[in-house]
């Protein structure tokens, strides 16, 4: 049977993902979960003292909402142009300083390498089991290379 899927970087890009939201990606929720589990993390010196990366943010609802309610630095990427446009709409409307990059994981890894970036949080939801082994390796490299000490 003929496969008409438009593939990009091993991912089918002809359909937009669902318009969902994930409370568990909230950085405060993550800190709370680590604290009650007794897992050490770097404490913030101010409300704005953290950087947060969401990989493959989909429509970007979680990423943009968390950015609009926090003072840290929020960065995210996704491959699908319509996803990034949706995220950008929310970023503009909420006047947050979040940055959404229309880039693949590989491209985003190169950006981090060039800028020598570190993030206190690196999160992803609903991504790992949808992508190729090759891209799983890229994500592992992003976490290994760009998660700050004490990061989560
Ligand atoms: C199943 S969706 C989950 C979206 C979102 N995290 C959520 O939970 O709503 C997987 C996401 O990963 C993105 N994605 C897949 N392969 C990618 C790649 N190589 N680089 C960047 N994003 C990718 C897709 O565009 C899609 O938005």
Tab-separated table of C-alpha atoms and ligand atoms in Angstrom:
chain	number	residue	atom	x	y	z
A	1	UNK	CA	0.000	0.000	0.000
A	2	UNK	CA	1.246	3.483	-0.803
A	3	UNK	CA	2.185	5.630	2.166
A	4	UNK	CA	1.305	9.285	1.565
A	5	UNK	CA	2.565	10.522	4.932
A	6	UNK	CA	4.793	13.553	4.756
A	7	UNK	CA	7.798	12.546	6.839
A	8	UNK	CA	10.236	14.958	8.339
A	9	UNK	CA	13.143	13.769	10.430
A	10	UNK	CA	11.357	10.428	10.792
A	11	UNK	CA	8.133	12.024	12.059
A	12	UNK	CA	4.776	12.288	10.228
A	13	UNK	CA	4.159	16.018	9.904
A	14	UNK	CA	0.978	16.230	7.837
A	15	UNK	CA	-1.262	16.336	10.926
A	16	UNK	CA	-1.168	18.801	13.790
A	17	UNK	CA	-1.090	17.353	17.307
A	18	UNK	CA	-4.009	17.680	19.755
A	19	UNK	CA	-4.589	20.942	21.596
A	20	UNK	CA	-3.629	19.696	25.063
A	21	UNK	CA	-2.018	20.981	28.254
A	22	UNK	CA	0.214	19.196	30.792
A	23	UNK	CA	0.274	20.547	34.339
A	24	UNK	CA	3.094	18.155	35.268
A	25	UNK	CA	5.502	20.201	33.113
A	26	UNK	CA	5.102	23.231	35.381
A	27	UNK	CA	8.557	23.987	36.868
A	28	UNK	CA	7.063	24.649	40.313
A	29	UNK	CA	5.257	21.330	40.179
A	30	UNK	CA	8.530	19.619	39.207
A	31	UNK	CA	10.347	21.261	42.141
A	32	UNK	CA	7.575	20.282	44.533
A	33	UNK	CA	7.660	16.667	43.311
A	34	UNK	CA	11.447	16.497	43.766
A	35	UNK	CA	11.260	18.091	47.221
A	36	UNK	CA	8.668	15.691	48.567
A	37	UNK	CA	10.645	12.784	47.080
A	38	UNK	CA	13.765	14.065	48.896
A	39	UNK	CA	15.720	14.626	45.669
A	40	UNK	CA	18.241	17.478	45.789
A	41	UNK	CA	17.952	20.301	43.289
A	42	UNK	CA	19.532	23.691	42.862
A	43	UNK	CA	17.543	26.312	44.767
A	44	UNK	CA	16.677	29.539	42.961
A	45	UNK	CA	18.156	32.776	44.270
A	46	UNK	CA	15.222	34.744	42.759
A	47	UNK	CA	11.937	33.992	40.997
A	48	UNK	CA	13.628	34.667	37.665
A	49	UNK	CA	16.696	32.557	38.396
A	50	UNK	CA	16.055	29.561	36.142
A	51	UNK	CA	16.040	28.492	32.526
A	52	UNK	CA	13.602	25.979	31.112
A	53	UNK	CA	13.574	24.012	27.864
A	54	UNK	CA	10.679	22.018	26.428
A	55	UNK	CA	11.580	19.712	23.532
A	56	UNK	CA	8.837	18.976	20.986
A	57	UNK	CA	6.258	21.276	22.615
A	58	UNK	CA	3.410	20.384	20.203
A	59	UNK	CA	0.845	23.188	20.185
A	60	UNK	CA	2.897	24.821	22.924
A	61	UNK	CA	0.023	25.296	25.364
A	62	UNK	CA	1.968	24.015	28.383
A	63	UNK	CA	5.173	25.803	27.463
A	64	UNK	CA	3.517	29.170	26.786
A	65	UNK	CA	1.181	29.068	29.771
A	66	UNK	CA	4.003	28.180	32.168
A	67	UNK	CA	6.140	30.932	30.631
A	68	UNK	CA	3.417	33.519	31.056
A	69	UNK	CA	3.039	32.677	34.756
A	70	UNK	CA	6.754	32.552	35.635
A	71	UNK	CA	9.698	34.899	35.534
A	72	UNK	CA	12.325	32.457	34.324
A	73	UNK	CA	13.665	32.041	30.821
A	74	UNK	CA	11.583	29.675	28.664
A	75	UNK	CA	12.788	28.133	25.416
A	76	UNK	CA	11.221	25.399	23.311
A	77	UNK	CA	11.375	23.730	19.935
A	78	UNK	CA	9.115	21.851	17.557
A	79	UNK	CA	9.429	20.687	13.991
A	80	UNK	CA	5.930	21.515	12.735
A	81	UNK	CA	5.402	25.112	11.528
A	82	UNK	CA	1.692	25.199	12.541
A	83	UNK	CA	2.654	24.177	16.110
A	84	UNK	CA	5.181	26.989	16.324
A	85	UNK	CA	2.718	29.544	14.939
A	86	UNK	CA	0.166	28.471	17.572
A	87	UNK	CA	2.782	28.824	20.326
A	88	UNK	CA	3.882	32.201	19.009
A	89	UNK	CA	0.285	33.468	19.099
A	90	UNK	CA	0.090	32.671	22.828
A	91	UNK	CA	3.549	34.093	23.544
A	92	UNK	CA	2.591	37.379	21.871
A	93	UNK	CA	-0.846	37.529	23.491
A	94	UNK	CA	0.546	36.882	26.963
A	95	UNK	CA	3.489	39.219	26.408
A	96	UNK	CA	5.924	36.638	27.762
A	97	UNK	CA	9.578	36.474	26.769
A	98	UNK	CA	9.429	32.779	25.831
A	99	UNK	CA	11.253	31.756	22.662
A	100	UNK	CA	9.821	29.117	20.323
A	101	UNK	CA	12.170	27.673	17.704
A	102	UNK	CA	10.887	25.928	14.584
A	103	UNK	CA	13.762	23.472	14.566
A	104	UNK	CA	14.360	19.744	14.717
A	105	UNK	CA	16.055	18.242	17.762
A	106	UNK	CA	19.277	17.995	15.754
A	107	UNK	CA	19.127	21.661	14.737
A	108	UNK	CA	18.310	22.687	18.281
A	109	UNK	CA	21.241	20.674	19.635
A	110	UNK	CA	23.533	22.555	17.237
A	111	UNK	CA	22.121	25.865	18.488
A	112	UNK	CA	22.831	24.852	22.102
A	113	UNK	CA	26.339	23.778	21.168
A	114	UNK	CA	27.056	27.090	19.425
A	115	UNK	CA	25.687	29.144	22.306
A	116	UNK	CA	27.042	26.779	24.967
A	117	UNK	CA	23.601	26.823	26.619
A	118	UNK	CA	22.654	25.225	29.938
A	119	UNK	CA	19.104	24.733	31.226
A	120	UNK	CA	17.873	24.106	34.769
A	121	UNK	CA	14.916	22.162	33.401
A	122	UNK	CA	14.703	20.053	30.265
A	123	UNK	CA	11.239	18.553	29.781
A	124	UNK	CA	9.396	16.601	27.133
A	125	UNK	CA	5.962	15.032	27.078
A	126	UNK	CA	4.593	12.523	24.593
A	127	UNK	CA	7.705	12.646	22.481
A	128	UNK	CA	10.055	9.741	23.294
A	129	UNK	CA	7.918	6.885	21.973
A	130	UNK	CA	6.937	8.822	18.816
A	131	UNK	CA	10.405	9.422	17.446
A	132	UNK	CA	13.202	7.425	15.827
A	133	UNK	CA	16.041	5.799	17.789
A	134	UNK	CA	18.347	8.321	16.143
A	135	UNK	CA	16.323	11.231	17.549
A	136	UNK	CA	16.113	9.543	20.962
A	137	UNK	CA	19.909	9.588	20.915
A	138	UNK	CA	19.902	13.314	20.031
A	139	UNK	CA	17.566	14.040	22.949
A	140	UNK	CA	19.785	12.053	25.316
A	141	UNK	CA	22.738	14.118	24.063
A	142	UNK	CA	20.840	17.375	24.649
A	143	UNK	CA	20.084	16.331	28.231
A	144	UNK	CA	23.637	15.116	28.807
A	145	UNK	CA	25.244	18.202	27.297
A	146	UNK	CA	22.939	21.013	28.303
A	147	UNK	CA	21.297	20.218	31.632
A	148	UNK	CA	22.871	22.471	34.268
A	149	UNK	CA	24.312	21.048	37.477
A	150	UNK	CA	21.459	20.548	39.943
A	151	UNK	CA	19.084	20.633	36.963
A	152	UNK	CA	16.052	18.436	36.537
B	1	LIG	C1	3.003	13.341	20.141
B	1	LIG	S1	3.454	15.033	19.937
B	1	LIG	C2	3.500	15.640	21.624
B	1	LIG	C3	3.431	17.136	21.679
B	1	LIG	C4	3.474	17.779	23.058
B	1	LIG	N1	4.729	17.533	23.730
B	1	LIG	C5	2.307	17.340	23.878
B	1	LIG	O1	2.466	16.484	24.755
B	1	LIG	O2	1.209	17.855	23.632
B	1	LIG	C6	5.201	14.912	19.508
B	1	LIG	C7	5.809	16.255	19.114
B	1	LIG	O3	7.186	16.090	18.815
B	1	LIG	C8	7.502	16.884	17.677
B	1	LIG	N2	8.646	16.273	16.993
B	1	LIG	C9	8.722	15.033	16.476
B	1	LIG	N3	9.932	14.806	15.915
B	1	LIG	C10	10.625	15.946	16.091
B	1	LIG	C11	11.949	16.355	15.738
B	1	LIG	N4	12.774	15.532	15.107
B	1	LIG	N5	12.350	17.593	16.078
B	1	LIG	C12	11.502	18.448	16.737
B	1	LIG	N6	10.231	18.124	17.100
B	1	LIG	C13	9.802	16.889	16.779
B	1	LIG	C14	6.243	16.853	16.831
B	1	LIG	O4	6.162	17.929	15.928
B	1	LIG	C15	5.157	16.875	17.893
B	1	LIG	O5	4.734	18.170	18.192
